[in-house]
Coordinates of C-alpha atoms and ligand atoms in Angstrom, one line a residue:
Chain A
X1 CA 0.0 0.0 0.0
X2 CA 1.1 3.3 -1.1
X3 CA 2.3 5.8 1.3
X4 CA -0.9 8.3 0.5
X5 CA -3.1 5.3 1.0
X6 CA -1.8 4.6 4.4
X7 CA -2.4 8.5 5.0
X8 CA -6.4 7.8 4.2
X9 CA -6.0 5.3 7.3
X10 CA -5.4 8.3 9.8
X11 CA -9.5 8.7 10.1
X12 CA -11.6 6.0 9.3
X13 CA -13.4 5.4 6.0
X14 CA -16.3 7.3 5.8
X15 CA -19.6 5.7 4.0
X16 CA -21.0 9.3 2.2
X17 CA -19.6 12.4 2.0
X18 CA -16.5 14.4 0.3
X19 CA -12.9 14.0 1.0
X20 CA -10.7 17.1 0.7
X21 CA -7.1 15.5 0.3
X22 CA -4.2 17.3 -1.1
X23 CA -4.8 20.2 1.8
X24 CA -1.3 22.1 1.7
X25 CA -0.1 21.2 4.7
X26 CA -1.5 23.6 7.7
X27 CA -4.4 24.4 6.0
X28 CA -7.0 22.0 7.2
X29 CA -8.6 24.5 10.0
X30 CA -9.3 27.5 7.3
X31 CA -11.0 24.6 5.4
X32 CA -13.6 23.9 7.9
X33 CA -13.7 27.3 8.4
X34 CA -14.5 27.9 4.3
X35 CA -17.1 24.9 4.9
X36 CA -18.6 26.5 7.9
X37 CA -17.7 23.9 10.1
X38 CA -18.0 24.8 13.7
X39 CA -17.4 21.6 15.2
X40 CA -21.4 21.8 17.0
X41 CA -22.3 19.3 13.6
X42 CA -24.2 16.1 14.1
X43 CA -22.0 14.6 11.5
X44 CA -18.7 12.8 11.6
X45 CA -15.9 15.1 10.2
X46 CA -12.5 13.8 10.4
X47 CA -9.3 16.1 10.2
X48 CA -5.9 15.3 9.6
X49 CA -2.9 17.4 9.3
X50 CA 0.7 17.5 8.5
X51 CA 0.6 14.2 6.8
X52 CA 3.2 12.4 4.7
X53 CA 2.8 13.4 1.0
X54 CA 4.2 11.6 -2.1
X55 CA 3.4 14.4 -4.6
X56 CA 3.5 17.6 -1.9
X57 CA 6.1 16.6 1.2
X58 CA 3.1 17.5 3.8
X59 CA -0.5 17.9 3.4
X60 CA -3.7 17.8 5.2
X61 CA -7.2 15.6 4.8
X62 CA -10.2 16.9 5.5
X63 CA -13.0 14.1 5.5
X64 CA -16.9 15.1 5.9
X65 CA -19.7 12.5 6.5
X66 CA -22.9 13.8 4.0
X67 CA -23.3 16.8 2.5
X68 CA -21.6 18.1 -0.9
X69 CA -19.3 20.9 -1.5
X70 CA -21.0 24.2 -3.1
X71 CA -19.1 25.3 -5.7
X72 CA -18.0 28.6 -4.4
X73 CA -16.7 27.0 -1.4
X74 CA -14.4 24.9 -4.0
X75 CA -13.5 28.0 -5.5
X76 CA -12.2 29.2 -2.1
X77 CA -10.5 25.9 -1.5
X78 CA -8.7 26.2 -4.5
X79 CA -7.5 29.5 -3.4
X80 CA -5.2 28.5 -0.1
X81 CA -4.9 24.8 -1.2
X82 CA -4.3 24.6 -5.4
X83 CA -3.4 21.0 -5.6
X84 CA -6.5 19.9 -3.5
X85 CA -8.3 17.0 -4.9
X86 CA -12.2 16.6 -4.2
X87 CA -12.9 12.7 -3.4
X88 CA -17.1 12.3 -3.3
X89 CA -17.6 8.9 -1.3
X90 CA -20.5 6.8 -1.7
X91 CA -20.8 3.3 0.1
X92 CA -16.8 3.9 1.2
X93 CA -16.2 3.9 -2.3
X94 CA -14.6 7.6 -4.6
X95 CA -17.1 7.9 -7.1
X96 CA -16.0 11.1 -8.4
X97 CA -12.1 12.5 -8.4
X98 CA -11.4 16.0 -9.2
X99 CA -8.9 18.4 -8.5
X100 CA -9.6 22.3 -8.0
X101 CA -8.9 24.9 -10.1
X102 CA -7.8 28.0 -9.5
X103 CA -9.1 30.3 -12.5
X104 CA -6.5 33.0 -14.2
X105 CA -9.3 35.5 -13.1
X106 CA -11.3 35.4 -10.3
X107 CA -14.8 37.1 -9.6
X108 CA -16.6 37.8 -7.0
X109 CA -15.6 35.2 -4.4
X110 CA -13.5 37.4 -1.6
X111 CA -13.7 41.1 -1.9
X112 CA -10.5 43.4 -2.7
X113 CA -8.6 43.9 1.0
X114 CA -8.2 48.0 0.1
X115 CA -10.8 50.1 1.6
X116 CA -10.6 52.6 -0.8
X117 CA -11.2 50.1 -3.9
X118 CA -14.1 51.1 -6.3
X119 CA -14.5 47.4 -6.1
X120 CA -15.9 48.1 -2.4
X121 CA -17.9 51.0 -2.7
X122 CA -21.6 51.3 -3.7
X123 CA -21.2 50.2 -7.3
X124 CA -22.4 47.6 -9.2
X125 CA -19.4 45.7 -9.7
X126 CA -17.8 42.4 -8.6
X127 CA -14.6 41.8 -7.0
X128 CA -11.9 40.8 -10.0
X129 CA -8.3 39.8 -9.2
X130 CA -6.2 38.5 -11.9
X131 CA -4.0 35.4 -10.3
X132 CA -0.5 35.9 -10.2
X133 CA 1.4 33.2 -8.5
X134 CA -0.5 30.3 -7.5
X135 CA 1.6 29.0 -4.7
X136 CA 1.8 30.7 -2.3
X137 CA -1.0 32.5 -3.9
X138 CA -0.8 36.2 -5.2
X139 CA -3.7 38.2 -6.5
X140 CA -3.6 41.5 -7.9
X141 CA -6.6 43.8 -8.1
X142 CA -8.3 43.9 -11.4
X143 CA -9.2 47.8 -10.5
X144 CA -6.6 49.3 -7.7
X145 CA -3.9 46.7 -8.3
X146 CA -3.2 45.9 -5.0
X147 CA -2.1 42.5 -4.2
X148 CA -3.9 40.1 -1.9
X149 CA -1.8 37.3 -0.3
X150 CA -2.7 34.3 1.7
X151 CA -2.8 35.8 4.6
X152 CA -5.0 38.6 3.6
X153 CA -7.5 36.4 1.8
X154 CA -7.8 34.0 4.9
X155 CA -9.1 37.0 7.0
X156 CA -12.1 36.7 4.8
X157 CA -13.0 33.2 5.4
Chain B
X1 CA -0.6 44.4 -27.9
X2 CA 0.5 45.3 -31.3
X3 CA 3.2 48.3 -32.0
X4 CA 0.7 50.4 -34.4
X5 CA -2.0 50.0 -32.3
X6 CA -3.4 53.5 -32.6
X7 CA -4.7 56.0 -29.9
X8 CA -7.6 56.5 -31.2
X9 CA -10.9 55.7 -29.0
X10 CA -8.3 54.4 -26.1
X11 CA -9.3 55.1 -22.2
X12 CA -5.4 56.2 -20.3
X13 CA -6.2 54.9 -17.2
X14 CA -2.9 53.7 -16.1
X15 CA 0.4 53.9 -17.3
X16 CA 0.3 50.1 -16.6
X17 CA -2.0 49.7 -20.1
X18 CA 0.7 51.2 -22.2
X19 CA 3.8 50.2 -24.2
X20 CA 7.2 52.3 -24.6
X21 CA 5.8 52.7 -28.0
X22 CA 2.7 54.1 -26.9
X23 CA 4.2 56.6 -24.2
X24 CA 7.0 57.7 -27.4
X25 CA 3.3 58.7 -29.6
X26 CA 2.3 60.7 -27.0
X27 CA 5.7 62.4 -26.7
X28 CA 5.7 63.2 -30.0
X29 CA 2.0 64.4 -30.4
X30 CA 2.5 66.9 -27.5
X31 CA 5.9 68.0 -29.5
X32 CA 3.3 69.0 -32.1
X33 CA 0.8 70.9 -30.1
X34 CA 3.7 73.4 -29.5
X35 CA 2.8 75.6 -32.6
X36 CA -0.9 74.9 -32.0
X37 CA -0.6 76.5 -28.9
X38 CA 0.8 79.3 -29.9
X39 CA -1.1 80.3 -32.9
X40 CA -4.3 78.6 -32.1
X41 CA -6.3 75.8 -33.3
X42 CA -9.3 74.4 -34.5
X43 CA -8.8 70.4 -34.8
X44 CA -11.1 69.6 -31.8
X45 CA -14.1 72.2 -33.1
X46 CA -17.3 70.0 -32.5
X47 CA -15.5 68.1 -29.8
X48 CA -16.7 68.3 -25.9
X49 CA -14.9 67.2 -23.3
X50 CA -16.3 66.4 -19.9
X51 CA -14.6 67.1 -16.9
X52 CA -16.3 64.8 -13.7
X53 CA -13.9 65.6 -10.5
X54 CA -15.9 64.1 -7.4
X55 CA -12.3 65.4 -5.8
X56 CA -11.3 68.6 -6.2
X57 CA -8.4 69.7 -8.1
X58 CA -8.6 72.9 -9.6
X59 CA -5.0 72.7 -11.6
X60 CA -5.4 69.5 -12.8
X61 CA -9.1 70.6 -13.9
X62 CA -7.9 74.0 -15.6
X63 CA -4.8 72.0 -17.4
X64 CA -7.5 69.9 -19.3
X65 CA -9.7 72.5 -20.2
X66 CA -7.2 74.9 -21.4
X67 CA -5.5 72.2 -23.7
X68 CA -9.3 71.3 -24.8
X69 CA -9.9 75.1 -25.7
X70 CA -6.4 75.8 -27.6
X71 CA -7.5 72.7 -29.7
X72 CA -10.9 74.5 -30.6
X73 CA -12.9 72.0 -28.2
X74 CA -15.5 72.9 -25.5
X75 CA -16.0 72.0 -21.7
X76 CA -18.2 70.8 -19.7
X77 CA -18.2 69.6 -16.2
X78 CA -18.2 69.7 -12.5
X79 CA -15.5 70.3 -9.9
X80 CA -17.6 70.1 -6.3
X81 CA -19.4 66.3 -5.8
X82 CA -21.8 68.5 -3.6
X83 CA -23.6 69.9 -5.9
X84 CA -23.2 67.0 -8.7
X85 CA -25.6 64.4 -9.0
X86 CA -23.5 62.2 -6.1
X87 CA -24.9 64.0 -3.7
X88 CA -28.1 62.2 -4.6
X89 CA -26.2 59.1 -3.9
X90 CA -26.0 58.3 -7.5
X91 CA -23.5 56.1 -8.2
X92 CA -20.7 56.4 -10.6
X93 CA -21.5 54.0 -13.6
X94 CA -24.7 55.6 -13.8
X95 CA -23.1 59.3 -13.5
X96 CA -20.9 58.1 -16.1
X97 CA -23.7 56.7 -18.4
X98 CA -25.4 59.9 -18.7
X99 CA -22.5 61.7 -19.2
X100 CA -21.5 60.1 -22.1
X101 CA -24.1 61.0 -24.1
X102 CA -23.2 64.8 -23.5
X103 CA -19.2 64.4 -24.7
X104 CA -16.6 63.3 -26.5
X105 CA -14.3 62.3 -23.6
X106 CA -14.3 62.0 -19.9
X107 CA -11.7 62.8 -17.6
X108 CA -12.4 61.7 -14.4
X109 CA -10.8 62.9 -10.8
X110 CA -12.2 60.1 -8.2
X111 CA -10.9 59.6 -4.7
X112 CA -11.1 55.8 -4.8
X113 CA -8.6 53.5 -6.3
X114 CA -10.3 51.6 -9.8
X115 CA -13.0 54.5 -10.3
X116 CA -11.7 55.5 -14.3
X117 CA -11.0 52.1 -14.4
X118 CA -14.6 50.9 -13.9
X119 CA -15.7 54.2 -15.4
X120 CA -13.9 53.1 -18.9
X121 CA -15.5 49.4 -18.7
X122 CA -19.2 51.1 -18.5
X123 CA -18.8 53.2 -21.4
X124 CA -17.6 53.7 -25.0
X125 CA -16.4 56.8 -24.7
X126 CA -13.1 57.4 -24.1
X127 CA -12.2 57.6 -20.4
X128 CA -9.2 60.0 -19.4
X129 CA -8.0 59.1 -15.4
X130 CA -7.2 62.5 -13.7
X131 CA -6.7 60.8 -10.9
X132 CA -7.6 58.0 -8.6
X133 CA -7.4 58.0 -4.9
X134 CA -3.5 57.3 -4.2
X135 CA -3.4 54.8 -7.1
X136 CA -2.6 56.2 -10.2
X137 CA -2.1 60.3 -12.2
X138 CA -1.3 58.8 -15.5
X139 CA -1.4 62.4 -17.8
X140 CA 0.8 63.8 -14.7
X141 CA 3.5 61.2 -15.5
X142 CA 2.9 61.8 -18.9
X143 CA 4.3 65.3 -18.5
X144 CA 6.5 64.0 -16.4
X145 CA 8.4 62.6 -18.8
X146 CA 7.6 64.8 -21.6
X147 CA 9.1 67.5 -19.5
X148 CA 12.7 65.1 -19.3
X149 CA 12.5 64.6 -22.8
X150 CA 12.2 68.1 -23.6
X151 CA 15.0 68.8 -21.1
X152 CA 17.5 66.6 -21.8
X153 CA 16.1 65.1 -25.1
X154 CA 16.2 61.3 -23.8
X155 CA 14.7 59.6 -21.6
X156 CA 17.0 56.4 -21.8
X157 CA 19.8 56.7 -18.9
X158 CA 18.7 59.1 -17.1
X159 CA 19.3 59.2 -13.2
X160 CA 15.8 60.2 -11.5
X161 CA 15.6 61.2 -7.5
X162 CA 11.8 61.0 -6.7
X163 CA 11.8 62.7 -3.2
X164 CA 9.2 62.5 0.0
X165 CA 6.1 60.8 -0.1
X166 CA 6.4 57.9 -2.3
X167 CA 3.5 56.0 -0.8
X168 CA 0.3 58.2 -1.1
X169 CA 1.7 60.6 -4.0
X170 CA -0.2 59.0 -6.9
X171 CA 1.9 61.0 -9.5
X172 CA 5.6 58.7 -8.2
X173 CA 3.6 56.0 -9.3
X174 CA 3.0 56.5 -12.7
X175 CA 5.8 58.2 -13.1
X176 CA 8.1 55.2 -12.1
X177 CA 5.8 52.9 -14.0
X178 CA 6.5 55.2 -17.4
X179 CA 10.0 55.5 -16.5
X180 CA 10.4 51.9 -16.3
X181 CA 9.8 51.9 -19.6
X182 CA 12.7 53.1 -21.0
X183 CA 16.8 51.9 -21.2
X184 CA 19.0 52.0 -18.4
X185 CA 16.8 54.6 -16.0
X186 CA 17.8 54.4 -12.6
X187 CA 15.7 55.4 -9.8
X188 CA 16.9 56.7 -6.4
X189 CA 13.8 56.8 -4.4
X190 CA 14.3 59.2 -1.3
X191 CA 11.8 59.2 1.7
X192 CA 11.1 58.3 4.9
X193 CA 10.3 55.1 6.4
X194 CA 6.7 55.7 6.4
X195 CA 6.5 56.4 3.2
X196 CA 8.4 54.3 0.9
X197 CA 6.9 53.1 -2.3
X198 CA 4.5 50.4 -2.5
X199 CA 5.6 46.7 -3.0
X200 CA 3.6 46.5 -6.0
X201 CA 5.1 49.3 -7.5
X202 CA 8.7 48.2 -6.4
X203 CA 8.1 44.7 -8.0
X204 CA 6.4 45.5 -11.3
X205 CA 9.3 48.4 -12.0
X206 CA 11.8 46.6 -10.9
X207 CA 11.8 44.0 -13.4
X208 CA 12.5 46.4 -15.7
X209 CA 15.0 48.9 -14.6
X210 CA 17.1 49.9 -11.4
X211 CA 16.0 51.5 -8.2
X212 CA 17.9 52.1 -5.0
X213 CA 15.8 53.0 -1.8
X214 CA 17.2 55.4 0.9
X215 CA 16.0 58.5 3.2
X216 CA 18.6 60.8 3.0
X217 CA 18.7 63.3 -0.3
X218 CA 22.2 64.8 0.1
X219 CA 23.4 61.6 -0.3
X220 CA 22.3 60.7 -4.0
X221 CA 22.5 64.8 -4.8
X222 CA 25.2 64.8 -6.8
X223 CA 24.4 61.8 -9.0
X224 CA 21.0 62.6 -10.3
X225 CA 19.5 64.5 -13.9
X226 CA 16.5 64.9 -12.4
X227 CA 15.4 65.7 -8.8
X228 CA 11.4 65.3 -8.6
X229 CA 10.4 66.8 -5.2
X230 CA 6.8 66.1 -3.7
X231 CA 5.0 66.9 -0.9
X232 CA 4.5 65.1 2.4
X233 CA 1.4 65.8 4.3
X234 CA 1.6 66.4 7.9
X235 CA -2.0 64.5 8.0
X236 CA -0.1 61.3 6.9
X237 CA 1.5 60.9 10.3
X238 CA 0.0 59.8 13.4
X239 CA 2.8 61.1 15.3
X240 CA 2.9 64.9 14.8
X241 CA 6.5 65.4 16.3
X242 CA 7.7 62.7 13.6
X243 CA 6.7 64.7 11.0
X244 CA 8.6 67.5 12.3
X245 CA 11.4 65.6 12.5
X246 CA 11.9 64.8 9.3
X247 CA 10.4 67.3 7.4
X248 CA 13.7 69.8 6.9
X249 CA 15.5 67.0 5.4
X250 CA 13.2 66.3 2.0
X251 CA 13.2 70.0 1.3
X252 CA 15.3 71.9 -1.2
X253 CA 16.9 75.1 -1.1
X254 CA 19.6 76.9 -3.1
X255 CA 22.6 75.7 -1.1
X256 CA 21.6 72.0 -1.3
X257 CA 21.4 72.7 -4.9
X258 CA 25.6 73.7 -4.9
X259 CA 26.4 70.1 -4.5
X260 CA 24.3 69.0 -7.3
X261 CA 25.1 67.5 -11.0
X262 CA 25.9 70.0 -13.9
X263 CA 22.7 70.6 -16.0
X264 CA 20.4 68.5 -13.9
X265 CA 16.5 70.0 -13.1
X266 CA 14.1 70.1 -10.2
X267 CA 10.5 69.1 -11.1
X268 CA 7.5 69.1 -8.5
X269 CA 3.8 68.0 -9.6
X270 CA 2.7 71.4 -8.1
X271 CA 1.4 72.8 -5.6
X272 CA 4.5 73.0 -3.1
X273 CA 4.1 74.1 0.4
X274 CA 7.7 74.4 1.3
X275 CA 9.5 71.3 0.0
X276 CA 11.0 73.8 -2.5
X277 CA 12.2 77.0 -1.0
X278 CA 11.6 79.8 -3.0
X279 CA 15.2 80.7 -3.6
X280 CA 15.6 77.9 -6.0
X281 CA 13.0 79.7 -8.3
X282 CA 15.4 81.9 -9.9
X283 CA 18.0 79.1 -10.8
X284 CA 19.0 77.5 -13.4
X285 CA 17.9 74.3 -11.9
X286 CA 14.4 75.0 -11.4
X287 CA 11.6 73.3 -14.5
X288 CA 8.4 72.7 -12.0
X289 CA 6.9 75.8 -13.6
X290 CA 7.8 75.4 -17.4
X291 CA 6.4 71.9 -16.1
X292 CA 3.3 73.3 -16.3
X293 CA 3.3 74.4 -19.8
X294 CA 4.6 71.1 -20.9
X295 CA 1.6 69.6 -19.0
X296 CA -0.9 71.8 -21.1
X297 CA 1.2 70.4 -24.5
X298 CA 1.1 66.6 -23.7
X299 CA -2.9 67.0 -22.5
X300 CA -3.5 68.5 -25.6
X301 CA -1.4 65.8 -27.7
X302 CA -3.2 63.3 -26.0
X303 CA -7.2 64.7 -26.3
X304 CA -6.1 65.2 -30.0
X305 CA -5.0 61.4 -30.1
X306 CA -7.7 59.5 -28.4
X307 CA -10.5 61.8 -30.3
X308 CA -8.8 61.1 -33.1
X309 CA -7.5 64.2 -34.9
X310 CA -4.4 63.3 -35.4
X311 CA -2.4 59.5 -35.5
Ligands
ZN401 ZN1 -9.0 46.6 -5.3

C-alpha cells in the first residue's frame, strides 16, 4: 500500500460524503472554516494534518460525513490549497475525483482587501483579481492593483 | 498588444495599459501641439470634453480645459461632488452613463482607487484618469516625462531622484511605471520610512529597470538629472513630532542645490508648500513651472489622439 493510501487510514473510512485531500499542509482549519464547520455538527468530520505526502512533502485531509461541497466554497479551497483533490464517497467507495482549479481571473468570491477600492464601494461591480502566482497564492486587483496574499485572503473566510 | 496599435478611442487609465511605443506617440504628439498653442487651433471644433472631478483639483481641472480650448474643443463639467448628481447618492457608472451621451471624452478625478477604471469598462467613450485616490495620475506622469524629454532630449539613462512621499503621492507612481519603460533609467527613491513606495510598485518596476531605496537626499545629490520633489502631508503621520522631525531634510533650497550634477533640473507636480524653498526659483535648476506648460502640451497631444484628430 502506497504511502498516501496509508495517510487515508489516519481517520476511518467514511460511508458518504467528500474527502478534501491534497490540503497544503497547515491548512485543514481555514477549510472547515470555508465549509462552515463549527465543530457543533451532528455529522462525523475527520481532520488530519501535516501528513506524509508523495506528490507535496506534507498535506492535510479533511474528511466530511454527507453533504456536498458548493461550488464557491471549491473556489475558495482552491485558493489556499491549489493542488486539493475533491474525493465524493458513496458506500466507502470515490465515485468522483477531481482536483480544483484556480481560474486565471477570479470574480466575486472574496472582496478586494483596500478600503478605498471602487470594487468596495456602492457600485455595481464584482470583485476581479487576476492570479499571479498560484503558490503561495498572489492576487492583484483587477481595479486598484493591489495584491492580496494568503494571509489577507484568509481574513475573509 | 501590437506596436501600431493606434490611440484612437483608447481610455489612459494607467500607465500600466501602455507600451514604450505608446508613451513615445504621445511624446511626439505633445511636440506638435507646440505651434498649435501658440497660434491657435481648430482640430477639436465640434468636440466636448467632460470634466467629472468628485475630488477637487482645480490645476489638474484648468490644465485639461485649457488644452481642450487651444485645440478648438468645448468643456463641460463639474468640480464640487456636492452639488453634482453624487450627492443624490448616485453612483458612478450611472453618473458616467449619462454623461457620455453629452461628450466626446471623460476625464475623471475620483478619490477611490479603480474608479476611471470601472468608469472606462461602462462606457464607450473614451475615459481620461485624472486621478484615482493614491493609485494612479497617468497624464501627470505623462508630462513627467515629456518635460525630461524636452529637457534633456532622452529619456534612456537618465538618473531620476523621486523625493518625499512615495507611498500616497499618486503621480511617483505612474511616473516610475512610465520611467520603467525606457533603457537603463535608474531610480533613487528618497523618503522616509513611512513612506516608501509600495511593493507592488517596487516589484512590477523593478523587473525592468534599477531603483535604489534610501532616506537621505544629500546623499544621491550629486548623481542625479532629475530631482522630482513632492510633498508630504503632515495628515499622513500619526505622530505629529515625527513629522517634524523629518520634514527639513526632504526640502530643497539653493545651497543644497551647490552640490548638485551640472545641467540636472528640479520638477515638482505642483502645488508645493515648502519642499521647494523659494530661492531655488530663480535658478538654473528649477523646471516645476515650465512643467506646467509642458503639461498643457502633452494634455492637448493626448485629447487630440484618443479623439482622433491626429495618428
Ligand atoms: Zn482593489
Amino acid at each position: 500500500m502506497s504511502q498516501v493510501g496509508k495517510a487515508e487510514l489516519y481517520v476511518k473510512k467514511i460511508r458518504n460524503g467528500t474527502v478534501i485531500d491534497h490540503i497544503s499542509a497547515g491548512y485543514a482549519l481555514d477549510v472547515l472554516k470555508i465549509l462552515n464547520v463549527t465543530g457543533k455538527e451532528t455529522n462525523t468530520v475527520g481532520v488530519v494534518i501535516n501528513v506524509p505526502s508523495k506528490h507535496i512533502g506534507k498535506k492535510d485531509i479533511v474528511k466530511i460525513e454527507g453533504g456536498e461541497l458548493k461550488p464557491e466554497d471549491v473556489d475558495k479551497i482552491a485558493l489556499i490549497s491549489p493542488k486539493a483533490t475533491i474525493n465524493i464517497i458513496h458506500e466507502y467507495d470515490v465515485v468522483e475525483k477531481k482536483k480544483v482549479s484556480l481560474p486565471r481571473d477570479i470574480t466575486g468570491i472574496i472582496k478586494c482587501g483596500n478600503p478605498v477600492c471602487i470594487s468596495n464601494s456602492k457600485e455595481p461591480v464584482s470583485s476581479l483579481f487576476h492570479v499571479q502566482e498560484v503558490e503561495p497564492i498572489r492576487l492583484r486587483c483587477h481595479y486598484c492593483n493591489r495584491t492580496m496574499e494568503k494571509k489577507d485572503i484568509l481574513k475573509q473566510f | 498588444m501590437g506596436l501600431c496599435m493606434s490611440l484612437a478611442g483608447r481610455d489612459i487609465i494607467s500607465i500600466r495599459d501602455f507600451t514604450r511605443f505608446d508613451i513615445d506617440h504621445m511624446l511626439s504628439a505633445a511636440d506638435q501641439m507646440e505651434l498649435q498653442a501658440k497660434s491657435g487651433s481648430d482640430i477639436l471644433r465640434g468636440k466636448i470634453m467632460a470634466t467629472l472631478f468628485f475630488e477637487p483639483s482645480t490645476r489638474t481641472k484648468l490644465s485639461f480645459e485649457s488644452a481642450m480650448y487651444r485645440l478648438g474643443g468645448s468643456c463641460i463639467g463639474f468640480a464640487e461632488p456636492s452639488t453634482a448628481s453624487v450627492q443624490k447618492g448616485e453612483n458612478l457608472s450611472d453618473t458616467v452613463r449619462v454623461v457620455e451621451n453629452y461628450a466626446d471624452v471623460l476625464v475623471i478625478r475620483h478619490p477611490l482607487e479603480g474608479a476611471s477604471r470601472l468608469a472606462g469598462e461602462v462606457t464607450d467613450v473614451p475615459v481620461v484618469n485624472a486621478g484615482s485616490g493614491s493609485e494612479e495620475h497617468p497624464t501627470q506622469a505623462i508630462l513627467d516625462i515629456y518635460t525630461m524629454k524636452r529637457e534633456f532630449g532622452h529619456i534612456d539613462g537618465l538618473k531620476v531622484a523621486m523625493v518625499g512621499d512615495l507611498r500616497y503621492g499618486r503621480t511617483v507612481h505612474s511616473l516610475a511605471y512610465a520611467l520603467s519603460l525606457y533603457k537603463d533609467v535608474k531610480l533613487c527613491l528618497i523618503s522616509p520610512d513611512l513612506l516608501r513606495m509600495r511593493h507592488e510598485v517596487l516589484e512590477d518596476i523593478g523587473r525592468n529597470i534599477d531603483f535604489e531605496e534610501g532616506k537621505d537626499l544629500g546623499k544621491i545629490l550629486g548623481e542625479v538629472d532629475v530631482i522630482y520633489m513632492t510633498r508630504i502631508q503632515k495628515e499622513r503621520f500619526a505622530d505629529l513630532a515625527e513629522y517634524e522631525a523629518i520634514k527639513g531634510s526632504y526640502r530643497l533650497t539653493q545651497a543644497d542645490l551647490k552640490h548638485c550634477k551640472k545641467g540636472a533640473i528640479v520638477m515638482h507636480p505642483l502645488p508645493r508648500v515648502d519642499e521647494i524653498d523659494a530661492d531655488v526659483d530663480g535658478t538654473i535648476y528649477a523646471r516645476y513651472f515650465r512643467q506646467v506648460w509642458y503639461g498643457v502640451l502633452s494634455r492637448m497631444g493626448l485629447l487630440a489622439l484618443i479623439l482622433g484628430a491626429i495618428t
